[in-house]
């Protein structure tokens, strides 16, 4: 939606913004592909060719979050319009209405067996999907540019949710540790449980402050200046939340893994976000070396 | 089954051993309870009282692995026969045929949404379940003793499977890293992937050697002498396997979380075993302090 | 010095503040004792008794930072005036001029062989050291109270220095990594070195933000409200600095351990501060459980 | 010495073996250079040229262990005889009697301020040091070959010492934890100290088994087959010992950093060995990928 606000044409906005804002329509974003390492977005291979004033989109995508939701009416698609252009100008982005012929949903994907997030993640074939030229966003070869422009706020949003989730998990862990006894004393008096509580508090707090700083830098100085801070929060927040949840599961015992408590579902949601850790680590190092010498 | 061989009476063996050995019958073990921290087995609260030459078993158990399998005909049940006895003599063990009236399966339990292991884990109510006196194993108040006697070989078995699983995961990780490219070079040439492969090889190897040693000590000197080694393998093997699988998932990307590869299923099986880490860590420390000073 | 400003009598201030402010005199603080675990300050055992309007101080102290500096003229001494009082009211604090008879410096103490900090750390015997009654700070049994009141600002000071030190170390590490080649490419292009740089940047940044927050809370809401934040920074800053320095030493190779670069000296200074990690971890957990439920 | 036995000519053995075996003479090994990253041995730059039946050695070496010992009579020197040969055939090794003119000891080097090992490490200039042709070991361009042939047994020796050292440290840690009280109970009853003891026991045991395996493979199948095992022990043993010592220092408090206990000296010796961790990690990964697929 934010993508539309920032990069959409007047027509694109007129068509989509109202239903999205009303919550009647939902959107999804098709980027990741099964055949390539999508952590490096230049690897994306879906091909898009022009024909008679239309673009014909062909590709195999997966991990499209929300595409299985019946309210999903719009898919933002990223693929190669010009494989011979310079590396970061090969990709373009398109608005693809979900009722366009040729979109075949293959299956929902699970994360450790759980459907992650409402609507889950879908694997989808795009076979000769035909969209009018005006459905391109911003312009040919500008997919990467949009991607970079969008990342900031989306990432801050993700990280803020991870912090909220971690706070709730810590509260659950403390309550459980207070109510259970093992080896003659409450878990709450066991040194290793205390250590886990302390580490969790400290890690949540440090991540919160870093996210607040990144958001502040974005607000006052924009995406580019904030790039290092944003890469940093993406590097630390998912693994932080992952550790906090894992410690809580240890305190809960097997119950923590079942669907009786929200920990398993939280863990699954965080695990997906943690996949990109190494990519962000690499970005942080590169920026640190370039800009801070 | 091994429990029957070691502690069963002639009648108990005659009744159960053949079908179990033929694979026609399966057994399960009911110990963990939702209301208490079962990591400390003295917490178990199911009550068992004598009446007219029978034992009447009442209790709420869960995480009973295999009880949902249709072939499961025998449940080994642990509960309190004498709450006033010394702490380690309150519990007794019973052979409970699954067709005894009063066994109510409440539901299967999932681990992160996956059914773990064939037959999964079940939550079960035992309501006034009546078994003849001769179904007691070994004798009244000897549940703990059997538990300790049994732990050794079961634990070695678990840990050997964890090593086999980790080896397979490392092989999958190497194959995947060879076939994928990101940021202009194969994953296999990226320093952090190499580090993950090296760490995994080393951790698997060190755990394998420790398990082999524990098995050897058990064989030549028995359960008691081998207690420290057995606690050590239980302390390290699940977390080792957990780390190896997690690294492999990072290399696989989102595919590693789906059901297209066995990594998610492996992770789930290992996660359950890792719940007892702190308990074993504590045992290792206590034994180290007692016997090695 | 701050202790004097906050808790000193008019006479005490008149006598000591000017020379301390002018830098002509230095002070030191005698708390840690060889015979007890001083991480728990209630363990302190030096005895102080009243006699003819004087206090007679006897004790064996060590790790008194700065006492070997020839400019050191004042020792603040903590010991038991009343072993029968409630646990936190047994200790009192005294101003002991260094030229009082009975102060015997036994030796300087080294940290891994290095003298840490100008003036180093001293081991000192106090044998029947006689000070007038008016040298007591605040009042009998109030040593603990002063200690707690003082900790905040001292700790923030320490942590700020750790951050500055870590920043310098990261800069050294980056410069070294740029200038060295191994296995055919600069260290700067090796994945594990990049990972170390990224981790260091992130950890420094997160610690900096936490320290700034703690300082802010102290300023606006005081010591008590800030207690959790202050315990948190003490828990994380020394181990953070320790990791950053250790990574830098790996990049420097053996040179990093020698006296040709400041890394070894930094490491030593940080190591001493890290000794209290577990104590602060414990405090964080206790406060988290008490105040945030 | 082993180098002489394996690679020395009859004359070389006749000249050096007896005094070395008698302990009257000592030897040292000059490889590391200040100007290059010596973790990659192909970086070594000291030049050696032929002249009138002699070799003239020029180079700046440091971290030569034992060269400062007055009994040191023989230096084994590695440097480039042919900078234009293939990468692994540029280096040769020489026996250089310490009384040859041109060897200038610049200074001893410290590790965190401590002299590490008897005789410590020296920085030394070799200025036009002239040795007869027969002092070359094995042959021109075979320095690397000797180095690889030698590494196995030397590394196993190092790692065995690290295990012995760690065992002693764990014993010290346990004794200390038993004798000290903090926060109302002995350190030995605190969960985090128990965790540290358990981790240390397990890590020592796992490393011991890996070292024993590597030694066994070396004995029965030789250097080449054992290469992966040897790289593995070098990758894990120094960091294991480092962690064990660091935990013990936490239990000892400041005393552990002073020269009153052997922990500081141990730490320093281990730190030097840990410098090569990343190099060995890389080797393990490369071998794992090549030989185990």
mmCIF file of N, CA, C and O in Angstrom, chain D residues 254-283:
data_model
loop_
_atom_site.group_PDB
_atom_site.id
_atom_site.type_symbol
_atom_site.label_atom_id
_atom_site.label_comp_id
_atom_site.label_asym_id
_atom_site.label_seq_id
_atom_site.Cartn_x
_atom_site.Cartn_y
_atom_site.Cartn_z
ATOM 1 N N UNK D 254 38.956 -11.335 41.052
ATOM 2 C CA UNK D 254 40.194 -10.638 40.697
ATOM 3 C C UNK D 254 41.429 -11.489 40.978
ATOM 4 O O UNK D 254 42.424 -11.409 40.250
ATOM 5 N N UNK D 255 41.373 -12.320 42.007
ATOM 6 C CA UNK D 255 42.523 -13.175 42.327
ATOM 7 C C UNK D 255 42.953 -13.998 41.117
ATOM 8 O O UNK D 255 44.147 -14.243 40.906
ATOM 9 N N UNK D 256 41.990 -14.400 40.310
ATOM 10 C CA UNK D 256 42.290 -15.226 39.151
ATOM 11 C C UNK D 256 43.102 -14.516 38.092
ATOM 12 O O UNK D 256 43.732 -15.158 37.245
ATOM 13 N N UNK D 257 43.089 -13.197 38.122
ATOM 14 C CA UNK D 257 43.842 -12.424 37.133
ATOM 15 C C UNK D 257 45.258 -12.120 37.583
ATOM 16 O O UNK D 257 46.112 -11.736 36.792
ATOM 17 N N UNK D 258 45.485 -12.262 38.887
ATOM 18 C CA UNK D 258 46.802 -11.928 39.445
ATOM 19 C C UNK D 258 47.769 -13.086 39.247
ATOM 20 O O UNK D 258 47.417 -14.124 38.702
ATOM 21 N N UNK D 259 48.966 -12.916 39.713
ATOM 22 C CA UNK D 259 49.955 -13.990 39.579
ATOM 23 C C UNK D 259 49.925 -14.941 40.777
ATOM 24 O O UNK D 259 50.793 -15.791 40.916
ATOM 25 N N UNK D 260 48.919 -14.807 41.648
ATOM 26 C CA UNK D 260 48.811 -15.714 42.804
ATOM 27 C C UNK D 260 48.327 -17.102 42.388
ATOM 28 O O UNK D 260 48.499 -18.076 43.113
ATOM 29 N N UNK D 261 47.657 -17.161 41.251
ATOM 30 C CA UNK D 261 47.137 -18.432 40.751
ATOM 31 C C UNK D 261 47.625 -18.611 39.319
ATOM 32 O O UNK D 261 47.951 -17.628 38.665
ATOM 33 N N UNK D 262 47.651 -19.844 38.833
ATOM 34 C CA UNK D 262 48.220 -20.022 37.479
ATOM 35 C C UNK D 262 47.287 -19.649 36.341
ATOM 36 O O UNK D 262 47.666 -19.733 35.184
ATOM 37 N N UNK D 263 46.054 -19.228 36.652
ATOM 38 C CA UNK D 263 45.067 -19.025 35.585
ATOM 39 C C UNK D 263 45.499 -17.981 34.555
ATOM 40 O O UNK D 263 45.318 -18.168 33.352
ATOM 41 N N UNK D 264 46.045 -16.871 35.038
ATOM 42 C CA UNK D 264 46.439 -15.802 34.118
ATOM 43 C C UNK D 264 47.522 -16.300 33.157
ATOM 44 O O UNK D 264 47.459 -16.070 31.944
ATOM 45 N N UNK D 265 48.509 -17.001 33.706
ATOM 46 C CA UNK D 265 49.580 -17.535 32.860
ATOM 47 C C UNK D 265 49.029 -18.547 31.846
ATOM 48 O O UNK D 265 49.415 -18.547 30.682
ATOM 49 N N UNK D 266 48.122 -19.388 32.295
ATOM 50 C CA UNK D 266 47.500 -20.353 31.379
ATOM 51 C C UNK D 266 46.758 -19.631 30.258
ATOM 52 O O UNK D 266 46.861 -19.975 29.087
ATOM 53 N N UNK D 267 46.003 -18.611 30.652
ATOM 54 C CA UNK D 267 45.194 -17.907 29.666
ATOM 55 C C UNK D 267 46.063 -17.344 28.542
ATOM 56 O O UNK D 267 45.719 -17.401 27.363
ATOM 57 N N UNK D 268 47.178 -16.791 28.965
ATOM 58 C CA UNK D 268 48.093 -16.166 28.023
ATOM 59 C C UNK D 268 48.663 -17.194 27.040
ATOM 60 O O UNK D 268 48.738 -16.957 25.826
ATOM 61 N N UNK D 269 49.050 -18.344 27.566
ATOM 62 C CA UNK D 269 49.597 -19.382 26.695
ATOM 63 C C UNK D 269 48.560 -19.874 25.691
ATOM 64 O O UNK D 269 48.866 -20.117 24.516
ATOM 65 N N UNK D 270 47.339 -19.990 26.152
ATOM 66 C CA UNK D 270 46.272 -20.475 25.283
ATOM 67 C C UNK D 270 45.904 -19.428 24.233
ATOM 68 O O UNK D 270 45.621 -19.747 23.087
ATOM 69 N N UNK D 271 45.946 -18.163 24.637
ATOM 70 C CA UNK D 271 45.539 -17.095 23.718
ATOM 71 C C UNK D 271 46.376 -17.097 22.441
ATOM 72 O O UNK D 271 45.866 -16.872 21.344
ATOM 73 N N UNK D 272 47.664 -17.335 22.608
ATOM 74 C CA UNK D 272 48.550 -17.346 21.442
ATOM 75 C C UNK D 272 48.140 -18.467 20.485
ATOM 76 O O UNK D 272 48.050 -18.265 19.272
ATOM 77 N N UNK D 273 47.838 -19.613 21.028
ATOM 78 C CA UNK D 273 47.456 -20.745 20.175
ATOM 79 C C UNK D 273 46.114 -20.513 19.482
ATOM 80 O O UNK D 273 45.859 -21.026 18.405
ATOM 81 N N UNK D 274 45.266 -19.732 20.118
ATOM 82 C CA UNK D 274 43.941 -19.502 19.546
ATOM 83 C C UNK D 274 43.954 -18.578 18.329
ATOM 84 O O UNK D 274 42.970 -18.502 17.583
ATOM 85 N N UNK D 275 45.072 -17.887 18.112
ATOM 86 C CA UNK D 275 45.137 -16.952 16.985
ATOM 87 C C UNK D 275 44.811 -17.625 15.653
ATOM 88 O O UNK D 275 44.288 -16.994 14.746
ATOM 89 N N UNK D 276 45.140 -18.912 15.539
ATOM 90 C CA UNK D 276 44.988 -19.576 14.248
ATOM 91 C C UNK D 276 43.618 -20.209 14.039
ATOM 92 O O UNK D 276 43.395 -20.891 13.042
ATOM 93 N N UNK D 277 42.693 -19.977 14.956
ATOM 94 C CA UNK D 277 41.365 -20.603 14.872
ATOM 95 C C UNK D 277 40.721 -20.523 13.489
ATOM 96 O O UNK D 277 40.276 -21.526 12.936
ATOM 97 N N UNK D 278 40.651 -19.313 12.944
ATOM 98 C CA UNK D 278 39.953 -19.144 11.671
ATOM 99 C C UNK D 278 40.643 -19.921 10.551
ATOM 100 O O UNK D 278 39.989 -20.446 9.655
ATOM 101 N N UNK D 279 41.985 -19.970 10.614
ATOM 102 C CA UNK D 279 42.721 -20.704 9.583
ATOM 103 C C UNK D 279 42.333 -22.178 9.602
ATOM 104 O O UNK D 279 42.070 -22.794 8.568
ATOM 105 N N UNK D 280 42.268 -22.736 10.806
ATOM 106 C CA UNK D 280 41.938 -24.151 10.905
ATOM 107 C C UNK D 280 40.477 -24.407 10.551
ATOM 108 O O UNK D 280 40.142 -25.412 9.945
ATOM 109 N N UNK D 281 39.621 -23.476 10.917
ATOM 110 C CA UNK D 281 38.203 -23.605 10.576
ATOM 111 C C UNK D 281 38.044 -23.691 9.060
ATOM 112 O O UNK D 281 37.324 -24.535 8.540
ATOM 113 N N UNK D 282 38.758 -22.838 8.382
ATOM 114 C CA UNK D 282 38.755 -22.829 6.921
ATOM 115 C C UNK D 282 39.247 -24.159 6.350
ATOM 116 O O UNK D 282 38.656 -24.702 5.419
ATOM 117 N N UNK D 283 40.327 -24.681 6.928
ATOM 118 C CA UNK D 283 40.864 -25.958 6.445
ATOM 119 C C UNK D 283 39.854 -27.077 6.645
ATOM 120 O O UNK D 283 39.678 -27.937 5.778
#
